[in-house]
Amino acid sequence: MELKQRCNTHFTQHFGYAPTDTFQAPGRVNLIGEHTDYNQGFVLPCAINYQTVISCAKREDAIIRVVAVDYEEQTDEFSCLEPIVAHPSMMWANYVRGVVKHLRQHNDQFGGMDMVISGNVPQGAGLSSSASLEVAIGTAIQQLWKLALTPAEIALMGQAAENHFVGCNCGIMDQMISALGQNDHALLLDCRTLETQSVAMPKDMAVLIVNSNFRRTLVGSEYNTRREQCQQGAAFFGKTALRDVSLQEFSARQNEMDPIVAKRVRHILTENQRTLDATQALAMGDLQRMGELMAESHRSMRDDFEITVPQVDQLVELLQQAIGQHGGARMTGGGFGGCVVALFAAERVSQIKAAMANSYHAITGIQETYYLCRASQGASQC
Ligand code: GAF
């Protein structure tokens, strides 16, 4: 594995000895169920064959030394016995510091280590490069020190680091799938109970991720606004989470609601149902139904949740035209740019790409990028 070799070589060069272990945690693509995680609803992601890799070794003291190969080999060093504070300028370092800090609050039976990090999850594309970094660090510490922590607990530590240390108010989907992904399977995740159900991917189905390469800018502030609007929606119905509001209750009272909040609520309630329906469609290999649900999901993100941008809508439309009835496409991830996921028969990959030709570029002036993915293993030794 190329990344493993890269990390191992850099480790030996930098620290002057060979690493004892190497771990990986993947990025993810969400097939359906967007913004439902922080409403305690359902999501259906799969881990992808793009990862963050960490080569590491235990130290005798409490010092943590880190090299970020992809950031011009910048280094960070801190003691896990001292109060862990944010690094003033290196954002990447705060993911490491944040995970170490939250892990220690939960279980302090670990000490220092040396580590080298590198990855190939596209950054800023909505494929969860941050979650894969958090879960890779958590897994490396858990495995090296044999800590009694489950993958779900590692995921929760990663989320806590991102929420309270890095300052991004994300839900639990990305860390959970990075920790628990399975080869050739998607995972239906109940974001309230954290129960999971694996769903075998149809053998002859391609998972094609298409990056719109439209820069995501509003994502932080708008993400938080959506969370607040969902909270307001739940409060309107006297519930703690939209998970507990039914479509019937909503239909009966939607006219009394603030119209924007009503649209946000409609997206979450219908998206939860679509996610459950899509789980069945995927399990049955019903690409036509899957495509219909993906199209509805995209429309709902565009018109009700208002998290798409014209460039991404355009890309989805072009892919839907190219794919036709047997499969589908929708924006995936937090929104405001980023990637589209397309599902269709594997034998059609070249045909679909050829049908796209330069149409997206001709309309938007931006060149899209393709990543043909495999549903992959969650965090593991490599
Ligand atoms: C981002 C968040 F990190 C996830 O928790 C989830 O809310 C997603 O956006 C939207 O479905 O990836």
XYZ file of C-alpha atoms in Angstrom, residues 84-102 129-131 133-135 137 157-170 175 220 224:
43
model
C -3.853 20.472 25.900
C -4.669 23.758 24.191
C -5.348 24.652 20.550
C -2.390 25.233 18.251
C -2.436 28.905 17.214
C -1.804 28.375 13.494
C -1.707 24.739 12.335
C -5.321 23.601 11.895
C -4.342 19.989 11.179
C -2.577 19.792 14.547
C -5.793 20.641 16.360
C -7.442 17.424 15.176
C -4.612 15.474 16.813
C -4.601 17.587 19.965
C -8.417 17.506 20.176
C -8.662 13.717 19.903
C -5.860 13.189 22.443
C -7.503 15.610 24.857
C -10.954 14.002 24.589
C -11.112 13.899 5.475
C -11.374 15.410 8.999
C -13.340 12.488 10.426
C -8.011 11.880 10.571
C -9.787 11.897 13.942
C -10.689 8.215 13.747
C -5.646 8.997 15.572
C -14.256 11.038 20.795
C -13.557 12.202 17.249
C -16.865 14.034 17.116
C -16.238 15.601 20.545
C -12.826 16.813 19.352
C -14.382 18.344 16.261
C -17.301 19.925 18.176
C -15.430 21.258 21.187
C -11.821 21.641 20.103
C -11.803 22.350 16.378
C -15.134 24.224 16.654
C -17.218 22.493 13.982
C -20.647 21.427 15.187
C -20.920 18.216 13.099
C -16.815 9.371 12.421
C -19.667 26.456 8.501
C -25.029 25.871 12.165
